[in-house]
PDB file of C-alpha atoms and ligand atoms in Angstrom:
ATOM      1  CA  MET A  28     -59.888  14.490  41.956  1.00 94.00           C
ATOM      2  CA  ARG A  29     -62.835  17.011  42.201  1.00 95.00           C
ATOM      3  CA  ILE A  30     -62.359  20.095  44.584  1.00 96.00           C
ATOM      4  CA  ASP A  31     -64.933  22.556  45.404  1.00 97.00           C
ATOM      5  CA  VAL A  32     -64.180  25.682  47.400  1.00 97.00           C
ATOM      6  CA  VAL A  33     -66.799  27.926  48.786  1.00 98.00           C
ATOM      7  CA  SER A  34     -65.878  31.284  50.093  1.00 98.00           C
ATOM      8  CA  ILE A  35     -66.893  34.972  50.257  1.00 98.00           C
ATOM      9  CA  PHE A  36     -63.734  35.932  48.878  1.00 97.00           C
ATOM     10  CA  PRO A  37     -63.225  33.636  45.885  1.00 97.00           C
ATOM     11  CA  SER A  38     -60.312  35.758  44.395  1.00 96.00           C
ATOM     12  CA  TYR A  39     -57.886  34.452  47.158  1.00 94.00           C
ATOM     13  CA  PHE A  40     -57.698  31.386  45.067  1.00 95.00           C
ATOM     14  CA  ASP A  41     -56.546  33.035  41.901  1.00 93.00           C
ATOM     15  CA  GLY A  42     -52.966  31.710  42.984  1.00 90.00           C
ATOM     16  CA  LEU A  43     -54.187  28.147  42.358  1.00 88.00           C
ATOM     17  CA  THR A  44     -53.909  28.881  38.754  1.00 82.00           C
ATOM     18  CA  LEU A  45     -50.098  29.253  39.101  1.00 83.00           C
ATOM     19  CA  SER A  46     -47.095  26.647  38.881  1.00 83.00           C
ATOM     20  CA  LEU A  47     -47.784  22.976  39.668  1.00 83.00           C
ATOM     21  CA  MET A  48     -51.495  23.574  40.689  1.00 86.00           C
ATOM     22  CA  GLY A  49     -52.289  25.365  37.585  1.00 87.00           C
ATOM     23  CA  LYS A  50     -50.576  22.753  35.380  1.00 87.00           C
ATOM     24  CA  ALA A  51     -52.533  19.777  37.224  1.00 85.00           C
ATOM     25  CA  ARG A  52     -55.778  21.757  36.635  1.00 87.00           C
ATOM     26  CA  ASP A  53     -54.848  22.507  32.835  1.00 88.00           C
ATOM     27  CA  SER A  54     -54.160  18.688  32.612  1.00 89.00           C
ATOM     28  CA  GLY A  55     -57.396  17.496  33.951  1.00 90.00           C
ATOM     29  CA  ILE A  56     -55.896  15.739  36.875  1.00 91.00           C
ATOM     30  CA  LEU A  57     -57.143  18.244  39.119  1.00 93.00           C
ATOM     31  CA  ASP A  58     -60.895  19.586  38.878  1.00 93.00           C
ATOM     32  CA  LEU A  59     -61.030  22.710  41.027  1.00 93.00           C
ATOM     33  CA  HIS A  60     -64.092  24.956  41.088  1.00 94.00           C
ATOM     34  CA  VAL A  61     -64.132  27.982  43.415  1.00 96.00           C
ATOM     35  CA  HIS A  62     -67.763  29.321  44.190  1.00 97.00           C
ATOM     36  CA  ASP A  63     -68.841  32.531  45.738  1.00 98.00           C
ATOM     37  CA  LEU A  64     -71.044  31.805  48.784  1.00 98.00           C
ATOM     38  CA  ARG A  65     -73.122  34.823  47.855  1.00 98.00           C
ATOM     39  CA  ASP A  66     -74.262  33.233  44.792  1.00 98.00           C
ATOM     40  CA  TRP A  67     -76.456  31.104  46.971  1.00 98.00           C
ATOM     41  CA  THR A  68     -78.179  34.108  48.640  1.00 98.00           C
ATOM     42  CA  HIS A  69     -81.368  35.559  47.606  1.00 98.00           C
ATOM     43  CA  ASP A  70     -81.780  38.941  49.156  1.00 98.00           C
ATOM     44  CA  ARG A  71     -80.664  42.119  47.611  1.00 98.00           C
ATOM     45  CA  HIS A  72     -77.602  42.673  49.871  1.00 98.00           C
ATOM     46  CA  ARG A  73     -76.557  39.031  49.249  1.00 98.00           C
ATOM     47  CA  THR A  74     -76.380  38.745  52.987  1.00 98.00           C
ATOM     48  CA  VAL A  75     -74.105  36.011  54.548  1.00 98.00           C
ATOM     49  CA  ASP A  76     -73.833  36.722  58.233  1.00 97.00           C
ATOM     50  CA  ASP A  77     -76.163  37.902  61.188  1.00 97.00           C
ATOM     51  CA  THR A  78     -75.922  38.422  64.905  1.00 97.00           C
ATOM     52  CA  PRO A  79     -75.124  35.753  67.196  1.00 97.00           C
ATOM     53  CA  TYR A  80     -78.128  34.201  69.401  1.00 98.00           C
ATOM     54  CA  GLY A  81     -77.282  34.646  72.986  1.00 98.00           C
ATOM     55  CA  GLY A  82     -75.185  37.743  72.116  1.00 97.00           C
ATOM     56  CA  GLY A  83     -71.589  38.412  71.892  1.00 95.00           C
ATOM     57  CA  ALA A  84     -69.157  40.175  69.865  1.00 94.00           C
ATOM     58  CA  GLY A  85     -69.019  39.753  65.972  1.00 94.00           C
ATOM     59  CA  MET A  86     -71.299  38.111  63.367  1.00 96.00           C
ATOM     60  CA  VAL A  87     -72.121  34.369  62.445  1.00 97.00           C
ATOM     61  CA  MET A  88     -72.495  33.008  59.031  1.00 98.00           C
ATOM     62  CA  LYS A  89     -75.886  32.338  58.289  1.00 98.00           C
ATOM     63  CA  PRO A  90     -77.148  28.705  57.549  1.00 98.00           C
ATOM     64  CA  GLU A  91     -79.306  29.275  54.328  1.00 98.00           C
ATOM     65  CA  PRO A  92     -76.651  30.067  51.794  1.00 98.00           C
ATOM     66  CA  TRP A  93     -74.579  27.093  53.109  1.00 98.00           C
ATOM     67  CA  GLY A  94     -77.232  24.727  53.051  1.00 98.00           C
ATOM     68  CA  LEU A  95     -77.908  25.405  49.231  1.00 98.00           C
ATOM     69  CA  ALA A  96     -74.299  25.456  48.435  1.00 98.00           C
ATOM     70  CA  LEU A  97     -74.014  21.962  49.973  1.00 98.00           C
ATOM     71  CA  ASP A  98     -77.065  20.615  48.172  1.00 98.00           C
ATOM     72  CA  GLN A  99     -75.524  21.635  44.861  1.00 97.00           C
ATOM     73  CA  LEU A 100     -72.168  20.722  45.455  1.00 97.00           C
ATOM     74  CA  ALA A 101     -72.595  17.524  47.325  1.00 97.00           C
ATOM     75  CA  GLY A 102     -75.451  16.185  44.988  1.00 90.00           C
ATOM     76  CA  SER A 103     -74.870  13.152  42.940  1.00 80.00           C
ATOM     77  CA  SER A 104     -74.761  15.285  39.811  1.00 80.00           C
ATOM     78  CA  VAL A 105     -71.152  16.286  40.901  1.00 80.00           C
ATOM     79  CA  SER A 106     -69.750  13.065  42.187  1.00 80.00           C
ATOM     80  CA  GLU A 107     -71.219   9.317  42.811  1.00 85.00           C
ATOM     81  CA  THR A 108     -69.503   8.910  46.288  1.00 89.00           C
ATOM     82  CA  ARG A 109     -70.141  11.122  49.223  1.00 96.00           C
ATOM     83  CA  PRO A 110     -67.708  14.035  49.292  1.00 98.00           C
ATOM     84  CA  THR A 111     -65.455  14.707  52.150  1.00 98.00           C
ATOM     85  CA  ILE A 112     -66.371  18.237  53.276  1.00 98.00           C
ATOM     86  CA  ILE A 113     -63.734  20.185  55.242  1.00 98.00           C
ATOM     87  CA  PHE A 114     -64.402  23.367  57.154  1.00 98.00           C
ATOM     88  CA  PRO A 115     -60.863  24.738  57.997  1.00 98.00           C
ATOM     89  CA  SER A 116     -61.221  25.692  61.878  1.00 97.00           C
ATOM     90  CA  PRO A 117     -58.594  26.597  64.644  1.00 95.00           C
ATOM     91  CA  ALA A 118     -60.899  24.252  66.508  1.00 95.00           C
ATOM     92  CA  GLY A 119     -60.389  21.186  64.565  1.00 96.00           C
ATOM     93  CA  GLU A 120     -57.698  18.512  64.344  1.00 98.00           C
ATOM     94  CA  VAL A 121     -54.294  19.803  63.275  1.00 98.00           C
ATOM     95  CA  PHE A 122     -53.412  19.174  59.501  1.00 98.00           C
ATOM     96  CA  THR A 123     -50.188  17.238  58.949  1.00 97.00           C
ATOM     97  CA  GLN A 124     -48.632  15.238  55.890  1.00 96.00           C
ATOM     98  CA  ALA A 125     -50.676  12.295  57.237  1.00 97.00           C
ATOM     99  CA  THR A 126     -53.762  14.179  56.588  1.00 98.00           C
ATOM    100  CA  ALA A 127     -52.790  15.310  53.324  1.00 98.00           C
ATOM    101  CA  ARG A 128     -51.882  11.804  52.409  1.00 97.00           C
ATOM    102  CA  ASP A 129     -55.512  10.632  53.382  1.00 98.00           C
ATOM    103  CA  LEU A 130     -57.191  13.480  51.578  1.00 98.00           C
ATOM    104  CA  ALA A 131     -55.251  12.785  48.453  1.00 97.00           C
ATOM    105  CA  THR A 132     -57.003   9.516  48.102  1.00 96.00           C
ATOM    106  CA  ARG A 133     -60.614  10.927  48.035  1.00 96.00           C
ATOM    107  CA  GLU A 134     -62.594  11.644  44.916  1.00 96.00           C
ATOM    108  CA  HIS A 135     -64.317  14.761  45.854  1.00 97.00           C
ATOM    109  CA  LEU A 136     -63.427  17.347  48.414  1.00 98.00           C
ATOM    110  CA  ILE A 137     -65.504  20.335  49.350  1.00 98.00           C
ATOM    111  CA  PHE A 138     -63.921  23.124  51.243  1.00 98.00           C
ATOM    112  CA  GLY A 139     -66.098  25.619  53.033  1.00 98.00           C
ATOM    113  CA  CYS A 140     -64.278  28.928  54.056  1.00 98.00           C
ATOM    114  CA  GLY A 141     -65.865  30.408  57.229  1.00 96.00           C
ATOM    115  CA  ARG A 142     -65.426  34.004  58.093  1.00 88.00           C
ATOM    116  CA  TYR A 143     -66.393  36.330  61.016  1.00 74.00           C
ATOM    117  CA  GLU A 144     -66.904  34.454  64.210  1.00 85.00           C
ATOM    118  CA  GLY A 145     -67.733  31.269  62.492  1.00 94.00           C
ATOM    119  CA  ILE A 146     -70.633  29.427  60.695  1.00 98.00           C
ATOM    120  CA  ASP A 147     -74.017  28.478  62.466  1.00 98.00           C
ATOM    121  CA  GLU A 148     -73.591  25.122  64.163  1.00 98.00           C
ATOM    122  CA  ARG A 149     -76.252  23.396  62.205  1.00 98.00           C
ATOM    123  CA  VAL A 150     -74.525  23.629  58.919  1.00 98.00           C
ATOM    124  CA  PHE A 151     -71.887  21.045  60.260  1.00 98.00           C
ATOM    125  CA  GLU A 152     -74.738  19.002  61.274  1.00 98.00           C
ATOM    126  CA  TYR A 153     -76.459  19.395  57.778  1.00 98.00           C
ATOM    127  CA  ALA A 154     -73.197  18.748  55.945  1.00 98.00           C
ATOM    128  CA  ALA A 155     -72.630  15.352  57.930  1.00 98.00           C
ATOM    129  CA  SER A 156     -75.920  14.108  56.139  1.00 98.00           C
ATOM    130  CA  VAL A 157     -74.553  14.696  52.831  1.00 97.00           C
ATOM    131  CA  GLY A 158     -70.854  13.825  53.186  1.00 98.00           C
ATOM    132  CA  GLU A 159     -68.057  13.062  55.664  1.00 98.00           C
ATOM    133  CA  VAL A 160     -67.231  16.287  57.675  1.00 98.00           C
ATOM    134  CA  ARG A 161     -63.880  17.181  58.928  1.00 98.00           C
ATOM    135  CA  LEU A 162     -62.779  20.268  60.861  1.00 98.00           C
ATOM    136  CA  ILE A 163     -59.036  20.823  60.213  1.00 98.00           C
ATOM    137  CA  SER A 164     -56.722  23.561  61.547  1.00 98.00           C
ATOM    138  CA  LEU A 165     -53.616  24.717  60.000  1.00 97.00           C
ATOM    139  CA  GLY A 166     -52.017  25.158  63.403  1.00 97.00           C
ATOM    140  CA  ASP A 167     -52.600  27.001  66.844  1.00 96.00           C
ATOM    141  CA  TYR A 168     -52.929  30.443  65.794  1.00 96.00           C
ATOM    142  CA  VAL A 169     -55.930  32.332  64.591  1.00 94.00           C
ATOM    143  CA  LEU A 170     -56.436  33.744  61.089  1.00 96.00           C
ATOM    144  CA  ASN A 171     -59.212  35.795  59.771  1.00 95.00           C
ATOM    145  CA  GLY A 172     -61.015  33.079  57.865  1.00 96.00           C
ATOM    146  CA  GLY A 173     -60.479  29.776  56.151  1.00 97.00           C
ATOM    147  CA  GLU A 174     -59.009  30.939  53.048  1.00 97.00           C
ATOM    148  CA  VAL A 175     -55.379  30.858  53.574  1.00 97.00           C
ATOM    149  CA  ALA A 176     -55.888  27.629  55.270  1.00 97.00           C
ATOM    150  CA  VAL A 177     -57.577  25.902  52.179  1.00 97.00           C
ATOM    151  CA  MET A 178     -54.855  27.394  49.847  1.00 96.00           C
ATOM    152  CA  ALA A 179     -52.201  25.494  51.990  1.00 97.00           C
ATOM    153  CA  MET A 180     -54.246  22.091  52.260  1.00 97.00           C
ATOM    154  CA  THR A 181     -55.052  22.066  48.654  1.00 96.00           C
ATOM    155  CA  GLU A 182     -51.566  22.738  47.743  1.00 93.00           C
ATOM    156  CA  ALA A 183     -50.210  20.022  50.088  1.00 96.00           C
ATOM    157  CA  ILE A 184     -52.786  17.681  49.033  1.00 96.00           C
ATOM    158  CA  GLY A 185     -52.724  18.303  45.348  1.00 93.00           C
ATOM    159  CA  ARG A 186     -49.053  17.697  44.906  1.00 92.00           C
ATOM    160  CA  LEU A 187     -49.585  14.125  46.201  1.00 94.00           C
ATOM    161  CA  ILE A 188     -51.835  13.403  43.429  1.00 93.00           C
ATOM    162  CA  PRO A 189     -50.159  10.976  40.942  1.00 89.00           C
ATOM    163  CA  GLY A 190     -48.907  13.208  37.939  1.00 86.00           C
ATOM    164  CA  VAL A 191     -49.193  16.593  39.699  1.00 84.00           C
ATOM    165  CA  VAL A 192     -45.410  16.550  40.881  1.00 82.00           C
ATOM    166  CA  GLY A 193     -43.475  15.678  37.613  1.00 73.00           C
ATOM    167  CA  ASN A 194     -40.893  13.592  39.341  1.00 80.00           C
ATOM    168  CA  PRO A 195     -42.328  11.353  42.069  1.00 81.00           C
ATOM    169  CA  ASP A 196     -38.861  10.801  43.720  1.00 83.00           C
ATOM    170  CA  SER A 197     -39.179  14.201  44.755  1.00 81.00           C
ATOM    171  CA  LEU A 198     -41.923  13.380  46.906  1.00 84.00           C
ATOM    172  CA  VAL A 199     -40.198  10.744  49.237  1.00 81.00           C
ATOM    173  CA  GLU A 200     -37.193  12.779  50.196  1.00 78.00           C
ATOM    174  CA  GLU A 201     -38.892  15.566  51.844  1.00 84.00           C
ATOM    175  CA  SER A 202     -39.559  16.887  55.260  1.00 84.00           C
ATOM    176  CA  HIS A 203     -42.274  14.982  57.165  1.00 87.00           C
ATOM    177  CA  GLU A 204     -42.449  12.167  54.606  1.00 81.00           C
ATOM    178  CA  ASP A 205     -40.344   9.684  56.934  1.00 87.00           C
ATOM    179  CA  GLY A 206     -41.083  11.875  60.041  1.00 92.00           C
ATOM    180  CA  LEU A 207     -37.780  13.455  59.767  1.00 96.00           C
ATOM    181  CA  LEU A 208     -36.838  16.999  58.590  1.00 97.00           C
ATOM    182  CA  GLU A 209     -34.945  16.823  55.311  1.00 96.00           C
ATOM    183  CA  TYR A 210     -31.095  17.011  54.877  1.00 97.00           C
ATOM    184  CA  PRO A 211     -29.434  20.182  53.716  1.00 98.00           C
ATOM    185  CA  SER A 212     -29.017  20.858  50.046  1.00 98.00           C
ATOM    186  CA  TYR A 213     -26.037  22.205  48.030  1.00 98.00           C
ATOM    187  CA  THR A 214     -25.295  23.122  44.350  1.00 98.00           C
ATOM    188  CA  LYS A 215     -22.614  24.742  42.436  1.00 98.00           C
ATOM    189  CA  PRO A 216     -20.115  26.318  43.001  1.00 98.00           C
ATOM    190  CA  SER A 217     -18.389  24.087  45.663  1.00 98.00           C
ATOM    191  CA  VAL A 218     -16.810  27.018  47.169  1.00 98.00           C
ATOM    192  CA  TRP A 219     -19.036  30.369  47.792  1.00 98.00           C
ATOM    193  CA  ARG A 220     -17.881  33.344  49.776  1.00 98.00           C
ATOM    194  CA  ASP A 221     -15.409  31.176  51.495  1.00 98.00           C
ATOM    195  CA  ARG A 222     -17.897  28.300  52.266  1.00 98.00           C
ATOM    196  CA  GLU A 223     -17.322  24.818  51.227  1.00 98.00           C
ATOM    197  CA  VAL A 224     -19.762  22.188  50.294  1.00 98.00           C
ATOM    198  CA  PRO A 225     -19.191  19.408  52.532  1.00 98.00           C
ATOM    199  CA  PRO A 226     -16.656  17.237  50.961  1.00 98.00           C
ATOM    200  CA  ILE A 227     -18.547  13.963  51.423  1.00 98.00           C
ATOM    201  CA  LEU A 228     -21.011  15.093  48.699  1.00 98.00           C
ATOM    202  CA  LEU A 229     -18.220  15.450  46.252  1.00 98.00           C
ATOM    203  CA  SER A 230     -16.947  11.867  46.970  1.00 97.00           C
ATOM    204  CA  GLY A 231     -19.239  10.058  44.591  1.00 97.00           C
ATOM    205  CA  ASN A 232     -19.676   7.338  47.247  1.00 98.00           C
ATOM    206  CA  HIS A 233     -23.501   6.927  47.162  1.00 98.00           C
ATOM    207  CA  GLY A 234     -23.564   4.756  50.382  1.00 98.00           C
ATOM    208  CA  THR A 235     -21.709   7.072  52.530  1.00 98.00           C
ATOM    209  CA  ILE A 236     -23.618  10.057  51.178  1.00 98.00           C
ATOM    210  CA  ALA A 237     -26.799   8.313  51.943  1.00 97.00           C
ATOM    211  CA  LYS A 238     -25.603   7.762  55.585  1.00 98.00           C
ATOM    212  CA  TRP A 239     -24.414  11.331  55.864  1.00 98.00           C
ATOM    213  CA  ARG A 240     -27.774  12.734  54.896  1.00 98.00           C
ATOM    214  CA  HIS A 241     -29.736  10.563  57.302  1.00 97.00           C
ATOM    215  CA  GLU A 242     -27.545  11.674  60.146  1.00 98.00           C
ATOM    216  CA  GLN A 243     -28.222  15.191  59.190  1.00 98.00           C
ATOM    217  CA  GLN A 244     -31.855  14.532  59.180  1.00 97.00           C
ATOM    218  CA  ILE A 245     -31.577  12.975  62.750  1.00 97.00           C
ATOM    219  CA  GLN A 246     -29.530  15.705  64.126  1.00 98.00           C
ATOM    220  CA  ARG A 247     -31.636  18.506  62.441  1.00 98.00           C
ATOM    221  CA  THR A 248     -34.833  17.070  63.795  1.00 98.00           C
ATOM    222  CA  ARG A 249     -33.091  16.542  67.205  1.00 98.00           C
ATOM    223  CA  ASP A 250     -32.214  20.386  67.273  1.00 98.00           C
ATOM    224  CA  ARG A 251     -35.361  21.836  65.581  1.00 98.00           C
ATOM    225  CA  ARG A 252     -38.323  19.392  66.111  1.00 97.00           C
ATOM    226  CA  PRO A 253     -37.414  17.141  69.129  1.00 97.00           C
ATOM    227  CA  ASP A 254     -41.260  16.756  69.364  1.00 96.00           C
ATOM    228  CA  LEU A 255     -41.053  14.705  66.059  1.00 95.00           C
ATOM    229  CA  LEU A 256     -38.818  12.099  67.581  1.00 95.00           C
ATOM    230  CA  ASP A 257     -41.053  11.274  70.621  1.00 86.00           C
TER     231      ASP A 257
HETATM  232  O1  LIG B  27     -56.047  26.970  60.760  1.00 76.52           O
HETATM  233  N1  LIG B  27     -57.258  27.302  60.431  1.00 76.52           N
HETATM  234  O2  LIG B  27     -57.881  26.307  59.559  1.00 76.52           O
HETATM  235  C1  LIG B  27     -58.072  28.400  60.663  1.00 76.52           C
HETATM  236  C2  LIG B  27     -58.991  28.863  60.005  1.00 76.52           C
HETATM  237  C3  LIG B  27     -59.816  30.088  60.489  1.00 76.52           C
HETATM  238  C4  LIG B  27     -59.163  30.677  61.411  1.00 76.52           C
HETATM  239  N2  LIG B  27     -57.905  30.509  61.961  1.00 76.52           N
HETATM  240  C5  LIG B  27     -57.327  29.229  61.539  1.00 76.52           C
HETATM  241  N3  LIG B  27     -56.074  28.989  62.013  1.00 76.52           N
END
């Protein structure tokens, strides 16, 4: 999979060289490129924003650098298929594990990180002419820009690409994979500060252990996230 990220703060993404995402990049499974939007400006001050038409607080990202970035990154020299172009936005659809599974099947993702009060609306229209546009939100709260959302989304998507997570079994028994929260985990010692590991886990009976874990999943989901059971 190829991923391009466009941002005015490319160093946010230095963390993607670490851990599993770093390994996926080193192995070639994940071809991730981070770009500075200012590289597509042509004025002395490398300007990416301007005041909003109609007035109002804050600044709006100018369309021209975005247009040039999209022309370069969505061009056929990068991939044969039309890319999926994602703009993180608190006004978008909410990102879930199902969104991550869908996006993990795509050949080419482009993430555009907005800052300030947002991006000139015509950029979204133009992007829809060169790819499939998705406005996606991490959740119902406001961040200063799309960078942190893109970090979260690329990690959630990246770990679903075959070969990125070493043991694929660890992908199935996780929160949200089956619509339930995950069961509690324990390791040695069997007694720690007077607290015992549930004895059923020491029984060696795989059937009863699986049943107990499933019950724990349902109980936790009912307690913490009843909305998931509706
Ligand atoms: O979640 N998001 O994608 C956001 C992007 C920009 C600002 N706030 C957000 N929540």
